[in-house]
mmCIF file of N, CA and C in Angstrom:
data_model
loop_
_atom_site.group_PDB
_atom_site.id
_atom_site.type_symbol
_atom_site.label_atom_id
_atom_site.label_comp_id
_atom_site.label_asym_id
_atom_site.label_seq_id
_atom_site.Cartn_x
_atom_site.Cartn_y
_atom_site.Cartn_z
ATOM 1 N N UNK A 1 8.907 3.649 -21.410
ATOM 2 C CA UNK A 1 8.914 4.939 -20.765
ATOM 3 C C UNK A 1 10.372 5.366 -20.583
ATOM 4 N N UNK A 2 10.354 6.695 -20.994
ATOM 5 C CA UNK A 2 11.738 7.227 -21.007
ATOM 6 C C UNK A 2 12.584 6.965 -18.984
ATOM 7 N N UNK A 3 12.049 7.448 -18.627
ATOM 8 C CA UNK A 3 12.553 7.589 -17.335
ATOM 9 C C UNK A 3 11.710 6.808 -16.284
ATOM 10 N N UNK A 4 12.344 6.584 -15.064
ATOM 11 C CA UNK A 4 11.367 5.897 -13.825
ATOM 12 C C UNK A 4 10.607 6.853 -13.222
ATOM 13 N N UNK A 5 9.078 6.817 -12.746
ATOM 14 C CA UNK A 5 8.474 7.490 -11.784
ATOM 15 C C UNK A 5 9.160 7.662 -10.738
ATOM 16 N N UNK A 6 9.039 9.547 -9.990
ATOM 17 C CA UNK A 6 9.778 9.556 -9.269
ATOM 18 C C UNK A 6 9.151 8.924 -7.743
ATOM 19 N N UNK A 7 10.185 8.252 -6.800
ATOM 20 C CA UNK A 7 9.787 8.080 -5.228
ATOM 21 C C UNK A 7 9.756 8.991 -4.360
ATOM 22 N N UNK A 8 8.612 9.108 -3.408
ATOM 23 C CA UNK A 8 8.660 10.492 -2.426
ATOM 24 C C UNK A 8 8.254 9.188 -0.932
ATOM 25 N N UNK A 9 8.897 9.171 -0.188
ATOM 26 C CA UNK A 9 8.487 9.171 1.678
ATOM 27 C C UNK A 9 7.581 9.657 1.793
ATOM 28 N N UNK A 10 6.568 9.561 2.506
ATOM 29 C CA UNK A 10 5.267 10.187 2.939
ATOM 30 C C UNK A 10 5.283 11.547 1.952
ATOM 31 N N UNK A 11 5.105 11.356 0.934
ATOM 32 C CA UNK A 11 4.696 11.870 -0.061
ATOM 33 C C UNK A 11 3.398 12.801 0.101
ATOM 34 N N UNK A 12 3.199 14.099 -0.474
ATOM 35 C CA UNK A 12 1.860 14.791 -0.442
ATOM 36 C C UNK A 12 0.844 14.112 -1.224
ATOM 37 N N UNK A 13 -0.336 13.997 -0.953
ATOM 38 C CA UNK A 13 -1.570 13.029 -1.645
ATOM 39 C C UNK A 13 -2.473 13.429 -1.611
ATOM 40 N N UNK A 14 -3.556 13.584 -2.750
ATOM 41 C CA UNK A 14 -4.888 14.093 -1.866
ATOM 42 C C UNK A 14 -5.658 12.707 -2.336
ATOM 43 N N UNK A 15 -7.184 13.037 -1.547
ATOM 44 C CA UNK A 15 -7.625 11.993 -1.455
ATOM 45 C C UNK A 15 -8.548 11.968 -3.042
ATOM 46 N N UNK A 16 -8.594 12.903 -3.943
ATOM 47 C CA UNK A 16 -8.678 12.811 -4.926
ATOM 48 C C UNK A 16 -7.994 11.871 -6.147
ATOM 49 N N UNK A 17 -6.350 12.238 -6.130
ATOM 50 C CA UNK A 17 -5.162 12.009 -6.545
ATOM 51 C C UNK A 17 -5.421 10.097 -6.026
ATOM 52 N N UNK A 18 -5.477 10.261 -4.782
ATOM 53 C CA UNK A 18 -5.682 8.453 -4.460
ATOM 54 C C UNK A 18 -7.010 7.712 -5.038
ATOM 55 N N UNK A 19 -8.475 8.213 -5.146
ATOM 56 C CA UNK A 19 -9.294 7.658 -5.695
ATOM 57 C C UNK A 19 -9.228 7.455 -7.567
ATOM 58 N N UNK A 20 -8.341 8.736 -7.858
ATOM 59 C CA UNK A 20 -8.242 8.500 -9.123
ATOM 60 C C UNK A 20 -7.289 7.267 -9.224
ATOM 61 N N UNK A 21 -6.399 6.941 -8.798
ATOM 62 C CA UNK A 21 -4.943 5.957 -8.834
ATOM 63 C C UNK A 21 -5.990 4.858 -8.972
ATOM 64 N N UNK A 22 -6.685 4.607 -7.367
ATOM 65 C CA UNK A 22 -7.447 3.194 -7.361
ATOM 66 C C UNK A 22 -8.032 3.001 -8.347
ATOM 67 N N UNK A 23 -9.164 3.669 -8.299
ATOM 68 C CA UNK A 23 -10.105 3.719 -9.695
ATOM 69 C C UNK A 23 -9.458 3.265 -10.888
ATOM 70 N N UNK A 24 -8.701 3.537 -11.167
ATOM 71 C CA UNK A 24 -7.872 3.409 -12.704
ATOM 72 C C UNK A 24 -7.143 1.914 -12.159
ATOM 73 N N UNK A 25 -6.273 1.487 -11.490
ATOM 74 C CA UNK A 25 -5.996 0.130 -10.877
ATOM 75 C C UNK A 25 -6.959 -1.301 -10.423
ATOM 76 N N UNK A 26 -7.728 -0.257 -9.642
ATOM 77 C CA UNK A 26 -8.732 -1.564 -9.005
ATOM 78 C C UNK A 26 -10.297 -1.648 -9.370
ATOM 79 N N UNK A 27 -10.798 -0.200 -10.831
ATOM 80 C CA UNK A 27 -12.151 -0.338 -10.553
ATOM 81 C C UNK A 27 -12.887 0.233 -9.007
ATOM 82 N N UNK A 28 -13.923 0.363 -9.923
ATOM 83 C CA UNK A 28 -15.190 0.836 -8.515
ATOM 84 C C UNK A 28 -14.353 2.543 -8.010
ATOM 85 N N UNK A 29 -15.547 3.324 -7.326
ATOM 86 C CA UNK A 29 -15.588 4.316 -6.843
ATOM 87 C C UNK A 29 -15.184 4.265 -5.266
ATOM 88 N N UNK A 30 -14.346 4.198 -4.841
ATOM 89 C CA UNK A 30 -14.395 4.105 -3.882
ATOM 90 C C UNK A 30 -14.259 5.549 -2.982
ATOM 91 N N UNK A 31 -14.954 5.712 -1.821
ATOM 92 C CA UNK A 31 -15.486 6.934 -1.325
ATOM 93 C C UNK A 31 -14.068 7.364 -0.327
ATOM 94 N N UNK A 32 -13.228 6.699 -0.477
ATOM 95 C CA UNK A 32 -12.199 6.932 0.708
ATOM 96 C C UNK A 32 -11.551 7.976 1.594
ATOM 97 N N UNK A 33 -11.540 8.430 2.453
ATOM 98 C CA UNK A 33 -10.804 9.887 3.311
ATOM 99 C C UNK A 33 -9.481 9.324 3.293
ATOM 100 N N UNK A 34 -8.372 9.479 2.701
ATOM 101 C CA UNK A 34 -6.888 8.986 3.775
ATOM 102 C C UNK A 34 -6.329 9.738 4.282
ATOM 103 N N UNK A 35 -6.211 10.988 4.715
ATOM 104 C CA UNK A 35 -5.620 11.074 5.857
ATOM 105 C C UNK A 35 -5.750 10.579 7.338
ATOM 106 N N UNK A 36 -6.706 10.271 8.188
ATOM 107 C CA UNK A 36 -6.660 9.433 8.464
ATOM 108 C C UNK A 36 -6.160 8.283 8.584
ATOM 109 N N UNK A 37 -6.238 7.584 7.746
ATOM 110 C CA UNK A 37 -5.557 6.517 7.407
ATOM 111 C C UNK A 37 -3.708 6.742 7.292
ATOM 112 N N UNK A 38 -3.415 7.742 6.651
ATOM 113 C CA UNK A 38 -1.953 8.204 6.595
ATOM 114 C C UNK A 38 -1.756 8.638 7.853
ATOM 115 N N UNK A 39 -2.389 9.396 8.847
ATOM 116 C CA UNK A 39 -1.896 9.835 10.045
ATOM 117 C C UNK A 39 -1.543 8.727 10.645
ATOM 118 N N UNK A 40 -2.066 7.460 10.633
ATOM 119 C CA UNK A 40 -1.724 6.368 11.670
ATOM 120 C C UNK A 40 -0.767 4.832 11.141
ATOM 121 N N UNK A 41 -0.057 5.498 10.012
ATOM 122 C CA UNK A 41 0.880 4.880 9.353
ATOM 123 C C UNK A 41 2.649 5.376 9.475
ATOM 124 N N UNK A 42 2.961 3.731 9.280
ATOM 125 C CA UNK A 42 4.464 4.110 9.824
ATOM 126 C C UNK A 42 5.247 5.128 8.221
ATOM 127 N N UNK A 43 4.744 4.585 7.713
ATOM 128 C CA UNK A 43 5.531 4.946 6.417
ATOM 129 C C UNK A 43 4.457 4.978 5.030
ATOM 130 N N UNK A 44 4.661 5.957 4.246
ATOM 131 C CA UNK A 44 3.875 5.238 3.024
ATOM 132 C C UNK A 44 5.000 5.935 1.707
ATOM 133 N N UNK A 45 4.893 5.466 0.510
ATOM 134 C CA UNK A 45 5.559 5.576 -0.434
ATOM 135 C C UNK A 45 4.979 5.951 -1.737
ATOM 136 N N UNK A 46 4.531 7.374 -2.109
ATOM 137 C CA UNK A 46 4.162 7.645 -3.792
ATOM 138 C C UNK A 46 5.104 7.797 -4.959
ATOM 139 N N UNK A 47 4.868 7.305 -5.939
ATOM 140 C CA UNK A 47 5.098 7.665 -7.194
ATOM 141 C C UNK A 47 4.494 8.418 -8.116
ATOM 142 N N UNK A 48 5.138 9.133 -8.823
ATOM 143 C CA UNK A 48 5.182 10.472 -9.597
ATOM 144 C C UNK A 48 5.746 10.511 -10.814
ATOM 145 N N UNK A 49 4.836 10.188 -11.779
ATOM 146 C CA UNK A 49 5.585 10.316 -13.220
ATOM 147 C C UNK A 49 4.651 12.284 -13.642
ATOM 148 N N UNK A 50 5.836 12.642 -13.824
ATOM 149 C CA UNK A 50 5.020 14.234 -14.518
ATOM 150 C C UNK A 50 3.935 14.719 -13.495
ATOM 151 N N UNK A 51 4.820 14.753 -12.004
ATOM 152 C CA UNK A 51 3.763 15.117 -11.375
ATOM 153 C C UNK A 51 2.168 14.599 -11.115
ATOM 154 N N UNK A 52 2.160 13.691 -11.581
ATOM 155 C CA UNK A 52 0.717 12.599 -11.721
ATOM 156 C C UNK A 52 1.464 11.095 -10.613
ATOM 157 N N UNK A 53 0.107 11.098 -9.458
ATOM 158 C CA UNK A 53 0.323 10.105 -8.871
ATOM 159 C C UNK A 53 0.204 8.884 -9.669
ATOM 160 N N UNK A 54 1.074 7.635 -9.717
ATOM 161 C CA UNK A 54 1.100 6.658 -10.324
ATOM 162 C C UNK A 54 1.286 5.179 -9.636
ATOM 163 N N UNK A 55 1.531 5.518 -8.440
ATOM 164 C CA UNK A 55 1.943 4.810 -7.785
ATOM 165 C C UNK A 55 2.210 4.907 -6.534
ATOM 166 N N UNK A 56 1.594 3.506 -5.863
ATOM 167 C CA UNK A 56 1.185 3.672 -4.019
ATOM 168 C C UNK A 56 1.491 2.787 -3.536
ATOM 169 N N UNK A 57 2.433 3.242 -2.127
ATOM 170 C CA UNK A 57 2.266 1.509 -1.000
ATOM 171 C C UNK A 57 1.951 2.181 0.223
ATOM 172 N N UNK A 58 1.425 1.621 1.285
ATOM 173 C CA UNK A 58 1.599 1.953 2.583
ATOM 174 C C UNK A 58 2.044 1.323 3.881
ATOM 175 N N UNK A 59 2.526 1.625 4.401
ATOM 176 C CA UNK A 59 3.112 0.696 5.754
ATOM 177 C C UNK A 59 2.095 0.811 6.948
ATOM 178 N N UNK A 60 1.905 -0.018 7.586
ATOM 179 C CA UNK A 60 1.253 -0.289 9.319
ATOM 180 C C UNK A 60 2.613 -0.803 9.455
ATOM 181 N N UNK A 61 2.145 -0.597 11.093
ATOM 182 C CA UNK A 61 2.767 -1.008 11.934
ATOM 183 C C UNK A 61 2.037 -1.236 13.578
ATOM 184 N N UNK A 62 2.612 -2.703 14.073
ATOM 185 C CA UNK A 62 2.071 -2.957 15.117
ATOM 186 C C UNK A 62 2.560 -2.337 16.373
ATOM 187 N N UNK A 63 3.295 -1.228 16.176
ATOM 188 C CA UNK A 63 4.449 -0.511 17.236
ATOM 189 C C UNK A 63 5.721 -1.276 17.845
ATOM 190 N N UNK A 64 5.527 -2.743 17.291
ATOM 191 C CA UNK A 64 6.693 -3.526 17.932
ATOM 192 C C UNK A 64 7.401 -3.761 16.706
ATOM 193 N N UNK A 65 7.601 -5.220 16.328
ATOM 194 C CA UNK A 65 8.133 -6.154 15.125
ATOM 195 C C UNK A 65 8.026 -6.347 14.690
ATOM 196 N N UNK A 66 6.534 -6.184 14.137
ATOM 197 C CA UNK A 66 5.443 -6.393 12.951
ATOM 198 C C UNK A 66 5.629 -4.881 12.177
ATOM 199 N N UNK A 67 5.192 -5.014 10.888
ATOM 200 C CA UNK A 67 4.776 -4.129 10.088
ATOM 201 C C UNK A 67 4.090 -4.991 8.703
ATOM 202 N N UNK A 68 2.970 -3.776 8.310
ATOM 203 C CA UNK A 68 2.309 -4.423 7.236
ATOM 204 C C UNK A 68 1.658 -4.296 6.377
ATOM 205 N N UNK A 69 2.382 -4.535 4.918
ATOM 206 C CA UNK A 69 2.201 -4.005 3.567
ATOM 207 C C UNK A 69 0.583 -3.493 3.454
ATOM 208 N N UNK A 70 0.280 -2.955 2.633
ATOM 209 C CA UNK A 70 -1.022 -2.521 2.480
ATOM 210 C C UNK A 70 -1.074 -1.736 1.353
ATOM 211 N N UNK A 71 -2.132 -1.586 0.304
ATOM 212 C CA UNK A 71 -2.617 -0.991 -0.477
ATOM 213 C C UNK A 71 -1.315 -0.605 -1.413
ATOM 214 N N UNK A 72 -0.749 -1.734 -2.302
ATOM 215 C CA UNK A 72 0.197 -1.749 -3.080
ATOM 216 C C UNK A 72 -0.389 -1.247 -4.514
ATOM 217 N N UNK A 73 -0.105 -0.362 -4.920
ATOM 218 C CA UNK A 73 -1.380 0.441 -6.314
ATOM 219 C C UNK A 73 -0.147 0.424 -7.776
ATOM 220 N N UNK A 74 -0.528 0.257 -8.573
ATOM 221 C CA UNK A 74 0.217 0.935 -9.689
ATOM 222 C C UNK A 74 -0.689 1.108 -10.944
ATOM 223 N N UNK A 75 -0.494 2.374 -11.392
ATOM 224 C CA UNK A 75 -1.799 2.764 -12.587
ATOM 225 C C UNK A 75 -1.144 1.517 -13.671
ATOM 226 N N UNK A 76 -2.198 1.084 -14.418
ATOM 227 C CA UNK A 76 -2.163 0.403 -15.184
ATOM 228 C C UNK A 76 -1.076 0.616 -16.388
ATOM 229 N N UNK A 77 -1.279 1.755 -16.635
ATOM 230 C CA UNK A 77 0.232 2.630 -17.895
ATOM 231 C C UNK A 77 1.493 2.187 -16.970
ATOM 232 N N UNK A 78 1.696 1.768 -15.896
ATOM 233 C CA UNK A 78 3.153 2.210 -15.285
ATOM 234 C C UNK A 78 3.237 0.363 -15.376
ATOM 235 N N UNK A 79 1.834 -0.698 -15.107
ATOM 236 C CA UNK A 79 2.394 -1.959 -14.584
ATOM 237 C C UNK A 79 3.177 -2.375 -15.373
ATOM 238 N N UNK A 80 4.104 -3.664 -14.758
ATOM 239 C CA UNK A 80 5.049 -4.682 -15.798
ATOM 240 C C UNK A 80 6.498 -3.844 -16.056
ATOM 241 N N UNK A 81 6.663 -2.916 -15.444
ATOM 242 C CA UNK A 81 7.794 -1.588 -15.500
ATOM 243 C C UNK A 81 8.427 -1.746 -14.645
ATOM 244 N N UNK A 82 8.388 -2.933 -13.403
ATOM 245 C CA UNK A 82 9.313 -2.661 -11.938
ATOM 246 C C UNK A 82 8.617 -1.334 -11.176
ATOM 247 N N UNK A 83 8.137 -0.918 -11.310
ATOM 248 C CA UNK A 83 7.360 0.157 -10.297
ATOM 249 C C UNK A 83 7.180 -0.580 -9.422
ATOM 250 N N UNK A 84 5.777 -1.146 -9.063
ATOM 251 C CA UNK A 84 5.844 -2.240 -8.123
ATOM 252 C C UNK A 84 6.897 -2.411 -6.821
ATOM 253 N N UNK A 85 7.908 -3.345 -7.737
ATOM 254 C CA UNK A 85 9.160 -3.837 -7.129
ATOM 255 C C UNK A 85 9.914 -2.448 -6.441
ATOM 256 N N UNK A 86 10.043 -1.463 -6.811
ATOM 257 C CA UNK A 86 10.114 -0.297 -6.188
ATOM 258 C C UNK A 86 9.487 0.441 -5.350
ATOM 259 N N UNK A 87 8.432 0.459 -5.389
ATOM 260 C CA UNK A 87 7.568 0.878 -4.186
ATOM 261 C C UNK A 87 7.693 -0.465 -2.853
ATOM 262 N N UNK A 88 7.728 -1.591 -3.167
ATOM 263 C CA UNK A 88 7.812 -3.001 -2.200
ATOM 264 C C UNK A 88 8.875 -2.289 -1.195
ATOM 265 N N UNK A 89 9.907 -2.326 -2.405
ATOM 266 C CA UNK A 89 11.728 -2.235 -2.032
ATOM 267 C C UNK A 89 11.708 -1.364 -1.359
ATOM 268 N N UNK A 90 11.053 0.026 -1.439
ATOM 269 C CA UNK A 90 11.137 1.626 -1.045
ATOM 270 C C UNK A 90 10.766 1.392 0.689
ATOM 271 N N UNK A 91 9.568 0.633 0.855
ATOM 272 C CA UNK A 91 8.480 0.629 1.675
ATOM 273 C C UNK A 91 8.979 -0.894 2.668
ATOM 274 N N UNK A 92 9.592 -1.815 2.132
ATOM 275 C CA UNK A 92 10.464 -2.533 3.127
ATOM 276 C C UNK A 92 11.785 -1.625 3.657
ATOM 277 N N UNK A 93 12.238 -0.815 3.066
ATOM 278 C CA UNK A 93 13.471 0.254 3.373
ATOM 279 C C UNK A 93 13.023 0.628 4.773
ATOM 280 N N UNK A 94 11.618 1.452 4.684
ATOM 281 C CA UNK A 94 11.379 2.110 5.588
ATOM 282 C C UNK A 94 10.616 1.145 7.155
ATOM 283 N N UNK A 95 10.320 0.072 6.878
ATOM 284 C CA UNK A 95 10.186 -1.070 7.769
ATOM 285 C C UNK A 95 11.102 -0.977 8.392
ATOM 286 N N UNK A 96 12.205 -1.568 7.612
ATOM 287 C CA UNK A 96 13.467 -2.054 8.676
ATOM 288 C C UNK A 96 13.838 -0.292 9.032
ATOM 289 N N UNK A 97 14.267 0.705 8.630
ATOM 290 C CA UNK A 97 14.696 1.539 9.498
ATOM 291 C C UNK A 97 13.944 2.191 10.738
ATOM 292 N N UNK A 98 12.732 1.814 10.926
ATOM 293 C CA UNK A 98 11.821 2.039 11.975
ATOM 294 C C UNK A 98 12.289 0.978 12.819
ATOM 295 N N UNK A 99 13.077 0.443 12.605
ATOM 296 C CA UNK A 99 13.078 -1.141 13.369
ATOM 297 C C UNK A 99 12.154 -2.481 13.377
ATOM 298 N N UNK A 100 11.394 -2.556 12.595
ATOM 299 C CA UNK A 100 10.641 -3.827 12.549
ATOM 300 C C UNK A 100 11.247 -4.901 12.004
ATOM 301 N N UNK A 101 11.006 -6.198 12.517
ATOM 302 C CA UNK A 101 11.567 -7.367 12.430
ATOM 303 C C UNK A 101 11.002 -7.950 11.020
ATOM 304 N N UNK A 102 9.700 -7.909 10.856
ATOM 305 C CA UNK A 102 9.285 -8.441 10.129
ATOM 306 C C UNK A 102 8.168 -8.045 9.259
ATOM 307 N N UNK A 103 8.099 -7.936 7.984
ATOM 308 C CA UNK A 103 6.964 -7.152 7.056
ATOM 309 C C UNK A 103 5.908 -8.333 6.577
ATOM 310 N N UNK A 104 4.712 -8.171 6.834
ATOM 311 C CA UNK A 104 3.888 -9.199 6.232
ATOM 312 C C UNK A 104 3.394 -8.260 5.053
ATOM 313 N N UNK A 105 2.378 -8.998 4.320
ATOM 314 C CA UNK A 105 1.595 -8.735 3.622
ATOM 315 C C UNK A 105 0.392 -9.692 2.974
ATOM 316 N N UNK A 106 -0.681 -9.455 2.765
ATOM 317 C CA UNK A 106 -1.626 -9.944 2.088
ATOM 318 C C UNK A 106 -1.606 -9.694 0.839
ATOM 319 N N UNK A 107 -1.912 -11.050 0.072
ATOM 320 C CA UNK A 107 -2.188 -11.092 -1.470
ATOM 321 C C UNK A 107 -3.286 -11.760 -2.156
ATOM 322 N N UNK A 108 -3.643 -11.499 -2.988
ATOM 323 C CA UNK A 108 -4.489 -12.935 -3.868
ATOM 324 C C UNK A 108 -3.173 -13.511 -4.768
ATOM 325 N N UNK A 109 -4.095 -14.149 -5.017
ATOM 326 C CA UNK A 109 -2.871 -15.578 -5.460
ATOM 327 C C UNK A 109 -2.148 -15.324 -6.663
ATOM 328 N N UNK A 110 -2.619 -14.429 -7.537
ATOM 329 C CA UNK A 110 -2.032 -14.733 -8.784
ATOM 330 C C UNK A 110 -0.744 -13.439 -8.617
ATOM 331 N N UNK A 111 -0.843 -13.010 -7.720
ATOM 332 C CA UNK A 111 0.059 -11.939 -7.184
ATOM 333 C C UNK A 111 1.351 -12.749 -6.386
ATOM 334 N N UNK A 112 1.494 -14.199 -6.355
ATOM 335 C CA UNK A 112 2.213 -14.971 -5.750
ATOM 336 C C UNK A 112 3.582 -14.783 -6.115
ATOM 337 N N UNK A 113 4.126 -13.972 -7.509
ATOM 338 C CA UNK A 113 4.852 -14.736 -7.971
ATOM 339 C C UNK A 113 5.836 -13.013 -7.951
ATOM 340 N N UNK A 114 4.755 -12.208 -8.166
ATOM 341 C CA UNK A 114 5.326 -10.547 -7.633
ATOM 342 C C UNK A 114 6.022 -10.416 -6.398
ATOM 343 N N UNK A 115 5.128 -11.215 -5.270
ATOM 344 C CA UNK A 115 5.689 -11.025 -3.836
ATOM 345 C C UNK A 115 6.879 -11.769 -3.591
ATOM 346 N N UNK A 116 6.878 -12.957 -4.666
ATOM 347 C CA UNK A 116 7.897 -13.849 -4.319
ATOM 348 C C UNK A 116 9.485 -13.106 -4.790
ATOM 349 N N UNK A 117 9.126 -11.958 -5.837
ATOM 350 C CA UNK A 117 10.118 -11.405 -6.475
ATOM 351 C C UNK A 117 10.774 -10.713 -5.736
ATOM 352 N N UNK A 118 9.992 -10.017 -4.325
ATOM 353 C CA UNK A 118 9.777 -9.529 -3.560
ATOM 354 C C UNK A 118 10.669 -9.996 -2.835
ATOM 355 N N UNK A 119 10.918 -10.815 -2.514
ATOM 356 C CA UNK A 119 11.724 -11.419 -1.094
ATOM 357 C C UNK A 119 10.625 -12.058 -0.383
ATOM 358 N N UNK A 120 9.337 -11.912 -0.423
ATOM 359 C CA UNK A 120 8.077 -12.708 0.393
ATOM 360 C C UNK A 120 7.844 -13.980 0.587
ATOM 361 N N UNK A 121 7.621 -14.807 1.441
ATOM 362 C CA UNK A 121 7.625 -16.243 1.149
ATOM 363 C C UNK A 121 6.138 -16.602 1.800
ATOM 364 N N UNK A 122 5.246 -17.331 0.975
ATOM 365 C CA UNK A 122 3.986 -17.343 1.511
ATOM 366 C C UNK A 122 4.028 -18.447 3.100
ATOM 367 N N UNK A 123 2.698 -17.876 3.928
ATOM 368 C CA UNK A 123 2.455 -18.476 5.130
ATOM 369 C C UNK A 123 1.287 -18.859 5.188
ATOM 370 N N UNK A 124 0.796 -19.088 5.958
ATOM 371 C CA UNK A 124 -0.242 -19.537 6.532
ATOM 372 C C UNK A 124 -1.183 -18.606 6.978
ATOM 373 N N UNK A 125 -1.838 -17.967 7.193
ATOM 374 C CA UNK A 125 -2.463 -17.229 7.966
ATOM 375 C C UNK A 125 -4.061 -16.865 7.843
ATOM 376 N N UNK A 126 -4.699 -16.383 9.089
ATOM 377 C CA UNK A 126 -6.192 -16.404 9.224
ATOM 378 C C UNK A 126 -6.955 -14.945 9.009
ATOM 379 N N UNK A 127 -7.660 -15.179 9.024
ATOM 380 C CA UNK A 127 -8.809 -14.306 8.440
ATOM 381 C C UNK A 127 -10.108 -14.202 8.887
ATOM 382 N N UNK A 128 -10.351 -13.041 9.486
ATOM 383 C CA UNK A 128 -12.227 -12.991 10.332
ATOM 384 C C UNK A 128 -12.686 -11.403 9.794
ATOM 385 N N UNK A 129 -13.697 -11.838 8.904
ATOM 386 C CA UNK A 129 -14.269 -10.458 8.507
ATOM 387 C C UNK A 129 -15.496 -9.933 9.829
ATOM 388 N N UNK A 130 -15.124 -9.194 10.475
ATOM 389 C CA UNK A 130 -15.929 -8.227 11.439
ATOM 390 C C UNK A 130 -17.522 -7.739 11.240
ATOM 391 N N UNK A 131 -18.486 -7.588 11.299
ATOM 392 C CA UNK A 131 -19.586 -6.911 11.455
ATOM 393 C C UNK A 131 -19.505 -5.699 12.131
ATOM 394 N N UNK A 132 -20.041 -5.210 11.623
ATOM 395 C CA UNK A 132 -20.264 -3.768 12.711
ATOM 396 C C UNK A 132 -20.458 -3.603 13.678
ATOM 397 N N UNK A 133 -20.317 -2.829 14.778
ATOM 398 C CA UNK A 133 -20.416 -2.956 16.343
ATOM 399 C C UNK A 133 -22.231 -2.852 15.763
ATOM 400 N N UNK A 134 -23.032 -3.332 16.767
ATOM 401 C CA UNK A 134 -24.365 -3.200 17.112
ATOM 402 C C UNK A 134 -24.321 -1.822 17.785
ATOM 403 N N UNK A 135 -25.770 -1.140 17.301
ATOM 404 C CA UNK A 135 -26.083 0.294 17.930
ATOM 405 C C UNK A 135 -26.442 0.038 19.193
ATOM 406 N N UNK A 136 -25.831 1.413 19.768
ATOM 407 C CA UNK A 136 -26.037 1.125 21.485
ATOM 408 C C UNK A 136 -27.805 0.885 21.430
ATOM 409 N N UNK A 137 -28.103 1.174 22.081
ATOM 410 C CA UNK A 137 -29.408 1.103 22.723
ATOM 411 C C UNK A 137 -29.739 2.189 23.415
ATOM 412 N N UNK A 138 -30.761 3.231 22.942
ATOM 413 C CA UNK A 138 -30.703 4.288 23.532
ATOM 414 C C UNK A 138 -32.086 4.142 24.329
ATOM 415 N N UNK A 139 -32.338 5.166 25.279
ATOM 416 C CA UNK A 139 -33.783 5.102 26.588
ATOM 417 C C UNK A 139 -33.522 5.798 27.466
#
């Protein structure tokens, strides 16, 4: 590719523009709203080749020292290009200037070696998938 996709800071998105990205990255339809989801984020980071979203990260944050990677996307045409590593880089930028101490993130494994490129060093950590609250009880 002639040139790099461009980076935007809380970038404009629709939730179209994002189901197409996933879809083309991760498979499956997924039904998603994000704004929402963007309203209650510290930071998020798109990429833009020709005006076509190509590329996604998003930041949480725990309001203190924590912050935490999430939904790292790159269309399949862009992977193996450093995109990636640019959106990471872009989106740890904006960690530390919010002030957070420390950026986690979740991976599967074969992604070990991306994060490690990353500056990431794997830990330890737990995991409890939730059920749904139970319906009140109405009478």
């Amino acid at each position: 590719m002639a040139t790099d996709p461009d980076l935007a800071v809380r970038g404009t998105v629709t939730d179209d523009e994002m189901r197409t990205l996933f879809a083309a990255a991760w498979g499956g339809d997924a039904d998603t709203t994000w704004s929402p989801i963007l309203a209650r984020s510290l930071a998020w980071i798109t990429a833009r080749r020709d005006g076509t979203l190509v590329g996604f990260v998003n930041v949480a944050t725990d309001g203190g020292s924590h912050a935490f990677l999430l939904d790292t996307t790159v269309h399949p045409d862009e992977q193996h290009g450093g995109l990636g590593t640019r959106l990471v880089r872009a989106a740890t930028e904006q960690a530390r200037a919010a002030g957070a101490e420390w950026l986690h993130v979740d991976y599967e494994p074969h992604l070990t070696g991306f994060y490690a490129g990353c500056g990431f060093r794997p830990t330890a950590a737990g995991l409890l998938q939730l059920d749904p609250p139970p319906q009140a009880a109405h009478g």
